[in-house]
Short mmCIF file of C-alpha atoms and ligand atoms in Angstrom, two decimals:
data_model
loop_
_atom_site.label_atom_id
_atom_site.label_comp_id
_atom_site.label_asym_id
_atom_site.label_seq_id
_atom_site.Cartn_x
_atom_site.Cartn_y
_atom_site.Cartn_z
CA MET A 22 112.35 98.26 116.81
CA ALA A 23 111.56 95.82 114.46
CA ILE A 24 109.64 92.44 115.10
CA THR A 25 112.45 89.63 115.42
CA LYS A 26 112.52 86.18 116.07
CA ASP A 27 114.13 86.78 119.43
CA PHE A 28 111.23 89.08 120.38
CA ILE A 29 108.68 86.71 119.49
CA ARG A 30 110.11 83.74 121.41
CA ASP A 31 110.43 85.97 124.34
CA ALA A 32 106.83 87.18 124.24
CA LEU A 33 105.77 83.77 123.92
CA ALA A 34 108.01 82.24 126.28
CA PRO A 35 105.66 82.63 129.60
CA ILE A 36 102.30 81.26 127.98
CA ARG A 37 101.14 78.06 129.72
CA LEU A 38 100.33 75.21 127.62
CA PRO A 39 96.63 74.45 128.20
CA ALA A 40 96.12 71.48 130.75
CA GLN A 41 99.77 71.23 131.22
CA ASP A 42 102.23 72.12 133.84
CA THR A 43 104.78 73.89 131.72
CA THR A 44 105.10 76.76 129.43
CA ILE A 45 106.38 77.28 125.87
CA GLY A 46 109.65 78.61 127.03
CA ALA A 47 110.07 75.67 129.38
CA SER A 48 109.02 72.93 126.93
CA ASP A 49 110.32 72.50 123.39
CA THR A 50 106.94 73.33 121.72
CA LEU A 51 108.17 76.27 119.73
CA ARG A 52 109.93 74.82 116.59
CA TRP A 53 110.05 77.72 114.16
CA VAL A 54 109.49 81.60 114.01
CA SER A 55 109.24 83.96 111.12
CA ALA A 56 108.28 87.54 110.76
CA CYS A 57 107.82 89.75 107.89
CA ASP A 58 106.11 93.11 107.61
CA GLY A 59 103.75 92.65 110.74
CA PHE A 60 103.24 89.07 109.67
CA VAL A 61 104.30 86.86 112.02
CA SER A 62 104.38 82.72 111.81
CA VAL A 63 105.10 80.05 114.20
CA ARG A 64 105.29 76.26 114.06
CA MET A 65 104.63 74.17 117.36
CA HIS A 66 105.04 70.89 118.26
CA ALA A 67 102.35 69.87 121.10
CA PRO A 68 101.37 66.52 120.40
CA ASP A 69 99.33 65.92 123.60
CA LEU A 70 97.14 68.91 122.85
CA THR A 71 93.86 68.53 121.27
CA GLU A 72 92.42 70.69 118.40
CA LYS A 73 90.48 72.87 121.11
CA HIS A 74 93.69 73.28 123.09
CA ARG A 75 95.62 74.30 120.20
CA ARG A 76 93.20 76.75 119.18
CA ALA A 77 93.23 78.30 122.36
CA LEU A 78 96.94 78.31 122.99
CA SER A 79 97.23 80.34 119.30
CA ALA A 80 94.65 82.78 120.55
CA ALA A 81 96.71 83.25 123.59
CA CYS A 82 99.96 83.70 121.79
CA PHE A 83 98.46 86.24 119.33
CA GLN A 84 96.97 88.30 122.37
CA ALA A 85 100.43 88.12 124.18
CA LEU A 86 102.42 88.97 120.98
CA ARG A 87 99.90 91.53 119.87
CA ALA A 88 100.09 93.40 123.21
CA ARG A 89 104.11 93.44 123.07
CA CYS A 90 104.22 94.69 119.31
CA GLU A 91 101.83 97.55 120.50
CA ALA A 92 103.98 98.47 123.20
CA GLN A 93 106.97 98.69 120.93
CA GLY A 94 104.80 100.84 118.32
CA GLU A 95 104.79 97.76 115.69
CA PRO A 96 101.59 96.71 114.67
CA LEU A 97 100.97 93.07 114.55
CA ASP A 98 98.74 92.33 111.35
CA GLN A 99 98.41 88.76 111.14
CA PHE A 100 99.44 85.72 113.28
CA THR A 101 99.53 82.12 111.88
CA CYS A 102 100.09 79.14 114.17
CA GLU A 103 100.74 75.78 112.76
CA PHE A 104 100.87 72.56 114.77
CA VAL A 105 103.14 70.00 113.22
CA ASP A 106 103.38 66.39 114.03
CA HIS A 107 106.85 64.57 114.71
CA ALA A 108 107.73 64.47 111.04
CA GLY A 109 107.00 68.22 110.57
CA GLU A 110 103.68 67.51 108.62
CA VAL A 111 101.12 70.31 109.57
CA GLU A 112 98.07 69.16 111.43
CA HIS A 113 96.47 72.29 112.39
CA THR A 114 96.78 75.75 111.18
CA PHE A 115 95.14 78.95 112.99
CA THR A 116 95.29 82.35 111.71
CA LEU A 117 94.53 85.33 113.59
CA GLY A 118 94.19 88.90 113.03
CA ARG A 119 93.63 90.88 109.87
CA SER A 120 93.77 88.13 107.20
CA ARG A 121 91.96 89.75 104.55
CA ASP A 122 93.09 93.26 104.94
CA SER A 123 94.26 95.60 102.21
CA ARG A 124 95.98 98.17 103.93
CA PRO A 125 98.08 100.73 102.18
CA ALA A 126 101.77 100.54 101.78
CA ARG A 127 103.13 102.16 104.94
CA ASP A 128 105.50 104.42 103.19
CA PRO A 129 104.41 107.81 102.58
CA GLN A 130 103.86 109.04 99.28
CA PRO A 131 106.11 111.84 97.80
CA ALA A 132 103.68 114.65 96.89
CA GLY A 133 103.42 114.94 93.02
CA HIS A 134 105.61 111.91 92.29
CA THR A 135 104.97 110.12 88.81
CA PRO A 136 105.89 106.79 89.68
CA ILE A 137 107.88 105.25 86.82
CA ALA A 138 109.53 108.64 86.20
CA GLY A 139 110.92 108.62 89.60
CA LEU A 140 112.85 105.61 89.71
CA ASP A 141 116.39 105.10 90.32
CA PRO A 142 117.98 103.53 87.05
CA GLN A 143 120.99 102.16 89.17
CA ALA A 144 118.98 100.36 91.80
CA SER A 145 119.33 96.57 92.00
CA GLY A 146 116.25 95.60 93.93
CA MET A 147 116.48 91.92 93.49
CA ALA A 148 119.79 91.40 95.45
CA GLY A 149 118.07 90.10 98.58
CA VAL A 150 115.57 87.98 96.63
CA ARG A 151 116.74 83.98 96.99
CA HIS A 152 114.29 82.34 94.55
CA ILE A 153 112.83 83.75 91.65
CA ILE A 154 109.82 81.51 90.19
CA ALA A 155 108.19 82.30 86.88
CA VAL A 156 104.68 81.34 86.34
CA GLY A 157 104.06 80.74 82.70
CA ALA A 158 101.34 78.93 80.24
CA GLY A 159 100.80 78.23 76.77
CA LYS A 160 97.60 80.41 76.39
CA GLY A 161 95.61 82.96 78.28
CA GLY A 162 92.51 81.98 80.78
CA VAL A 163 93.81 78.54 82.09
CA GLY A 164 94.51 80.17 85.70
CA LYS A 165 97.97 81.51 85.59
CA SER A 166 97.23 84.34 87.70
CA THR A 167 95.30 82.36 89.82
CA VAL A 168 97.92 79.99 90.48
CA SER A 169 100.45 82.57 90.76
CA VAL A 170 98.30 84.49 93.53
CA ASN A 171 97.59 81.34 95.60
CA LEU A 172 101.31 80.19 95.39
CA ALA A 173 102.44 83.29 96.81
CA VAL A 174 99.90 83.50 99.39
CA GLY A 175 100.63 79.87 100.34
CA LEU A 176 104.03 80.29 100.71
CA ALA A 177 103.79 83.33 102.82
CA ARG A 178 101.10 81.41 105.10
CA LYS A 179 103.90 78.98 105.80
CA GLY A 180 105.99 81.71 106.84
CA HIS A 181 108.26 82.49 104.00
CA ALA A 182 108.99 86.15 102.92
CA VAL A 183 107.20 86.12 99.39
CA GLY A 184 107.06 88.88 96.71
CA LEU A 185 104.66 88.65 93.66
CA LEU A 186 105.24 90.48 90.51
CA ASP A 187 102.31 90.71 87.93
CA GLY A 188 104.21 90.83 84.66
CA ASP A 189 101.23 89.91 82.56
CA ILE A 190 101.13 93.14 80.45
CA TYR A 191 98.27 91.77 78.40
CA GLY A 192 95.89 91.30 81.26
CA PRO A 193 97.07 92.23 84.71
CA SER A 194 95.14 90.41 87.39
CA LEU A 195 96.45 91.39 90.54
CA PRO A 196 94.33 94.57 90.84
CA THR A 197 91.45 92.65 91.45
CA MET A 198 92.66 89.42 92.70
CA LEU A 199 94.58 91.08 95.51
CA ARG A 200 92.18 94.03 95.94
CA LEU A 201 94.63 96.88 94.90
CA ASP A 202 92.12 98.99 93.18
CA ALA A 203 91.72 101.62 95.98
CA LEU A 204 95.45 101.76 96.81
CA GLU A 205 98.07 104.11 95.23
CA GLN A 206 101.27 103.10 93.88
CA THR A 207 103.96 104.92 95.76
CA VAL A 208 107.81 105.56 95.27
CA LEU A 209 110.33 106.20 98.00
CA GLU A 210 113.78 106.95 97.40
CA GLY A 211 113.86 106.12 93.66
CA ARG A 212 112.05 102.84 94.19
CA LEU A 213 108.73 101.33 93.66
CA GLN A 214 107.19 100.38 96.85
CA PRO A 215 105.24 96.97 96.83
CA PHE A 216 101.80 96.86 98.29
CA LEU A 217 101.76 94.71 101.31
CA VAL A 218 98.49 92.76 101.39
CA HIS A 219 97.66 89.05 102.27
CA GLY A 220 101.26 88.48 103.91
CA VAL A 221 102.73 89.27 100.22
CA LYS A 222 104.78 92.17 98.67
CA ALA A 223 102.92 92.83 95.40
CA ILE A 224 103.80 94.77 92.41
CA THR A 225 101.65 94.96 89.32
CA ILE A 226 102.29 96.37 85.78
CA GLY A 227 98.33 97.05 85.98
CA LYS A 228 98.94 99.95 88.33
CA LEU A 229 101.55 101.42 86.08
CA VAL A 230 99.64 101.69 82.73
CA ASP A 231 96.35 102.93 81.85
CA PRO A 232 94.04 100.22 81.39
CA GLU A 233 92.00 102.10 78.81
CA LYS A 234 94.87 102.32 76.71
CA PRO A 235 96.09 99.18 75.52
CA LEU A 236 99.74 99.21 74.36
CA ILE A 237 101.10 97.31 71.58
CA TRP A 238 104.14 95.88 73.52
CA ARG A 239 107.25 94.73 71.66
CA GLY A 240 110.34 92.92 73.13
CA PRO A 241 112.35 95.83 73.91
CA MET A 242 109.48 97.75 75.68
CA ALA A 243 108.91 94.86 77.78
CA HIS A 244 112.51 94.96 78.71
CA GLY A 245 112.29 98.38 79.81
CA ALA A 246 109.20 98.20 81.95
CA PHE A 247 109.89 94.73 83.19
CA LYS A 248 113.35 96.05 84.30
CA GLN A 249 111.70 98.74 86.29
CA LEU A 250 109.34 96.50 88.04
CA THR A 251 112.02 94.04 88.94
CA GLU A 252 115.50 95.84 89.67
CA GLN A 253 113.90 99.26 90.61
CA ALA A 254 111.52 97.90 93.26
CA ALA A 255 112.12 97.93 96.82
CA TRP A 256 111.68 93.86 97.26
CA GLY A 257 113.79 93.76 100.41
CA ASP A 258 114.64 90.26 101.50
CA LEU A 259 112.40 87.45 99.95
CA ASP A 260 112.61 83.96 100.06
CA TYR A 261 110.44 83.64 97.13
CA LEU A 262 109.74 86.08 94.38
CA ILE A 263 106.85 84.81 92.17
CA ILE A 264 106.42 86.17 88.58
CA ASP A 265 103.32 85.93 86.86
CA LEU A 266 104.23 85.88 83.11
CA PRO A 267 102.52 86.99 79.95
CA PRO A 268 100.95 83.81 78.35
CA GLY A 269 102.37 82.10 75.27
CA THR A 270 105.91 82.10 73.80
CA GLY A 271 106.32 85.34 71.89
CA ASP A 272 109.02 87.66 72.35
CA VAL A 273 107.63 89.30 75.36
CA PRO A 274 107.32 86.41 77.70
CA LEU A 275 110.41 85.16 76.08
CA THR A 276 112.41 88.68 76.79
CA MET A 277 111.09 88.75 80.33
CA ALA A 278 112.15 85.04 81.25
CA GLN A 279 115.36 85.84 79.74
CA MET A 280 116.19 88.84 81.88
CA LEU A 281 115.56 86.93 85.25
CA ARG A 282 117.91 84.94 87.20
CA LEU A 283 115.09 82.17 87.54
CA SER A 284 115.27 79.20 90.19
CA GLY A 285 112.92 77.64 87.74
CA ALA A 286 109.33 77.70 85.81
CA VAL A 287 106.10 76.68 86.97
CA ILE A 288 103.62 75.60 83.74
CA VAL A 289 100.02 76.13 84.29
CA CYS A 290 97.78 73.85 81.91
CA THR A 291 94.22 72.61 81.86
CA PRO A 292 93.66 69.07 81.16
CA GLN A 293 92.45 69.11 77.58
CA LYS A 294 94.45 68.14 74.63
CA VAL A 295 94.64 71.54 73.11
CA ALA A 296 95.77 73.27 76.26
CA GLN A 297 98.50 70.41 76.73
CA ASP A 298 100.02 71.36 73.20
CA ASP A 299 100.23 75.02 74.00
CA ALA A 300 101.79 74.11 77.53
CA ALA A 301 104.25 71.92 75.77
CA ARG A 302 105.39 74.71 73.72
CA ALA A 303 105.65 76.94 76.80
CA VAL A 304 107.92 74.11 78.53
CA ARG A 305 110.20 74.00 75.41
CA MET A 306 110.65 77.82 75.57
CA PHE A 307 111.89 77.59 79.28
CA GLN A 308 114.43 74.56 78.13
CA GLN A 309 115.68 76.72 75.42
CA LEU A 310 116.42 79.17 77.80
CA LYS A 311 117.98 76.77 80.02
CA VAL A 312 115.48 77.34 82.76
CA ASP A 313 114.53 74.43 84.90
CA ILE A 314 111.02 73.58 84.91
CA LEU A 315 109.82 73.22 88.50
CA GLY A 316 106.76 71.21 87.29
CA VAL A 317 103.35 71.31 85.71
CA VAL A 318 100.10 72.31 87.49
CA GLU A 319 96.72 71.07 86.15
CA ASN A 320 94.24 73.71 87.00
CA MET A 321 90.42 73.52 86.50
CA SER A 322 91.23 69.60 86.81
CA TYR A 323 87.64 68.36 87.86
CA PHE A 324 84.58 70.06 89.40
CA VAL A 325 83.56 69.77 92.92
CA GLY A 326 79.66 70.48 93.58
CA ASP A 327 78.39 71.74 96.79
CA ASP A 328 77.25 68.17 97.45
CA ALA A 329 81.12 67.22 97.30
CA LYS A 330 80.27 65.00 94.35
CA VAL A 331 83.17 65.15 91.62
CA TYR A 332 82.42 65.90 88.04
CA ASP A 333 85.32 65.32 85.54
CA ILE A 334 84.58 68.17 82.87
CA PHE A 335 87.80 68.55 80.94
CA GLY A 336 89.21 65.15 81.33
CA ARG A 337 91.19 65.05 84.62
CA GLY A 338 94.82 63.77 84.53
CA GLY A 339 95.50 65.25 80.92
CA ALA A 340 97.91 67.65 82.27
CA GLN A 341 99.80 65.04 84.28
CA GLN A 342 100.11 62.66 81.50
CA MET A 343 101.59 65.64 79.38
CA ALA A 344 104.13 66.27 82.49
CA GLN A 345 105.08 62.24 82.66
CA ARG A 346 105.38 62.63 78.63
CA MET A 347 107.79 65.11 78.83
CA ASN A 348 109.49 63.84 81.97
CA LEU A 349 108.52 66.59 84.20
CA PRO A 350 107.32 66.87 87.95
CA PHE A 351 103.75 66.91 88.45
CA LEU A 352 102.74 69.72 91.11
CA GLY A 353 99.13 68.67 91.52
CA GLN A 354 95.65 69.20 90.13
CA ILE A 355 93.44 72.11 91.48
CA PRO A 356 90.03 71.77 91.23
CA ILE A 357 87.39 74.23 89.78
CA THR A 358 85.02 75.92 92.53
CA MET A 359 82.86 78.28 92.72
CA ARG A 360 84.77 79.66 96.02
CA LEU A 361 88.11 79.87 94.03
CA ARG A 362 86.33 82.19 91.35
CA GLU A 363 84.57 84.34 93.96
CA ASN A 364 87.45 84.74 96.30
CA SER A 365 89.55 85.62 93.02
CA ASP A 366 87.07 88.41 92.10
CA ALA A 367 86.57 89.78 95.65
CA GLY A 368 90.27 89.86 96.21
CA ASP A 369 90.36 87.64 99.12
CA PRO A 370 92.90 84.65 98.24
CA GLY A 371 93.49 83.96 102.04
CA ALA A 372 89.86 82.39 101.98
CA ASN A 373 90.94 79.77 99.63
CA PHE A 374 93.13 78.27 102.29
CA GLU A 375 90.35 78.23 105.04
CA ALA A 376 89.08 74.53 104.86
CA GLY A 377 85.47 73.60 105.51
CA ASP A 378 83.70 70.46 104.50
CA GLY A 379 82.97 69.66 100.80
CA PRO A 380 84.46 71.70 97.92
CA ASP A 381 86.11 74.13 100.39
CA GLY A 382 88.28 71.34 102.00
CA VAL A 383 89.13 69.83 98.69
CA LEU A 384 90.47 73.27 97.37
CA ALA A 385 92.41 74.17 100.44
CA ARG A 386 94.24 70.70 100.49
CA ALA A 387 95.13 71.12 96.64
CA LEU A 388 96.35 74.36 97.18
CA GLN A 389 98.49 73.36 100.02
CA GLU A 390 99.81 70.19 98.40
CA LEU A 391 100.84 72.67 95.39
CA VAL A 392 102.85 74.93 97.72
CA THR A 393 104.47 72.00 99.17
CA ASN A 394 105.44 70.37 95.99
CA VAL A 395 106.90 73.81 94.88
CA GLU A 396 108.99 74.37 97.78
CA LYS A 397 110.46 70.82 97.38
CA GLN A 398 111.28 71.24 93.61
CA VAL A 399 112.81 74.84 94.37
CA ALA A 400 115.14 73.13 96.86
CA LEU A 401 115.89 70.18 94.35
CA ALA A 402 116.55 72.77 91.91
CA ASP A 403 118.98 74.64 94.29
CA LEU A 404 120.90 71.21 94.67
CA ARG A 405 121.00 71.00 90.63
CA GLN A 406 122.30 74.55 90.02
CA GLY A 407 124.73 74.39 92.86
CA GLN A 408 123.41 77.32 95.20
CA THR A 409 123.39 75.07 98.48
CA ARG A 410 126.68 74.66 99.84
CA PRO A 411 127.03 71.74 102.24
CA THR A 412 127.78 73.26 105.68
CA LEU A 413 129.58 71.33 108.61
CA HIS A 414 128.46 72.28 112.00
CA ILE A 415 130.80 71.44 114.99
CA THR A 416 129.75 71.61 118.21
P1 ADP B 4 95.38 83.40 83.61
O1 ADP B 4 96.06 84.14 84.44
O2 ADP B 4 95.78 82.38 82.66
O3 ADP B 4 94.71 84.26 82.19
P2 ADP B 4 93.13 83.56 85.47
O4 ADP B 4 93.93 83.07 86.39
O5 ADP B 4 92.91 85.07 85.35
O6 ADP B 4 93.80 83.07 84.02
O7 ADP B 4 91.74 82.78 85.55
C1 ADP B 4 90.59 83.16 84.50
C2 ADP B 4 89.60 83.14 85.33
O8 ADP B 4 89.22 81.84 85.88
C3 ADP B 4 89.54 83.97 86.52
O9 ADP B 4 88.08 84.41 86.58
C4 ADP B 4 89.62 82.81 87.64
O10 ADP B 4 88.96 83.28 88.76
C5 ADP B 4 89.04 81.78 87.05
N1 ADP B 4 89.54 80.29 87.41
C6 ADP B 4 90.87 80.04 87.29
N2 ADP B 4 91.15 78.82 87.76
C7 ADP B 4 89.93 78.41 88.66
C8 ADP B 4 89.56 77.09 89.23
N3 ADP B 4 90.43 76.41 89.52
N4 ADP B 4 88.08 77.12 89.69
C9 ADP B 4 87.41 78.38 89.61
N5 ADP B 4 87.62 79.35 88.91
C10 ADP B 4 88.90 79.51 88.20
#
């Protein structure tokens, strides 16, 4: 039996609220539940509990839920408990379980299978994907993959079902940034099986081409390879699929962007003038393809030292001004921090969201703001594209 929302509500109902004479089930503390592949997120509203009590309640919920899951033979890998205020804004987040794992895909690997060759050309793996977000940049090295990874992990930590596709054929970064190196790509029933890591389903072209033999990619080749990564992969039901596109505006990123039913594109840019000019070209490419621009992210916006002092290295606000000039939403500024680079190299993106004092806290808040802004822009894009139909509830 899979871990369903009712199963989770049932398991948590008898748990007592610290210092209060009631249980989760008897109060309206539990506001929202989501489950995906061993990752469970809940949102609670408990305004009278202190941070210490909220931490204790999260731990009690995790233990009870894990015991119930184990009894069903279903592993509980990670449990995230968010406490929200009356307006739904998150006040505290507690994550328990294996937050930094790199467990192998659960599906057994068929013996002697050559991944790409075994795929079913008729498969339509994207049918259950609600929103596809392309992350693009005018040039390489501005942090496009960093933004893709952290956006995906941040959305997953908020309880969404998220996929992440590394389509950057020129320099796939996911094997390192998600610590996939030791894992084998598997195919099952004609479909590529995504890796289940950090709460995200991930596929990277880096696991399918030999990194020692660089290929000279052309549009039609990219078309074929990209079709396999998208349609012939077992994405299942996803709220968001984040696609890390190759940088630039050449025929390869253009072909890929054209193939997808995109909700919109996120453009990553550093503050400098030269970076803005390149990013503006990427914006125009998407606009020509009639793809909504969800907004611009300013990466490497400023540097935060360990003393929490802020250094304005590249000209903070440059990308924000570009967004204003082009009449585009601005999604936020991400600082340069040593932790972000270290966590990326160590394949531990979840650690970026673990706020502390000083630079860590600044980074965690900046990433959370980015995630929230992207959620909002996708919702607006839905409205513009007429995907959200009004529903009349009659009680
Ligand atoms: P791109 O995908 O645009 O080529 P990457 O995301 O691979 O760029 O980033 C390039 C390098 O810069 C990586 O080593 C990454 O860890 C680092 N990096 C990116 N953004 C930041 C940041 N805000 N702070 C510190 N290091 C960063």
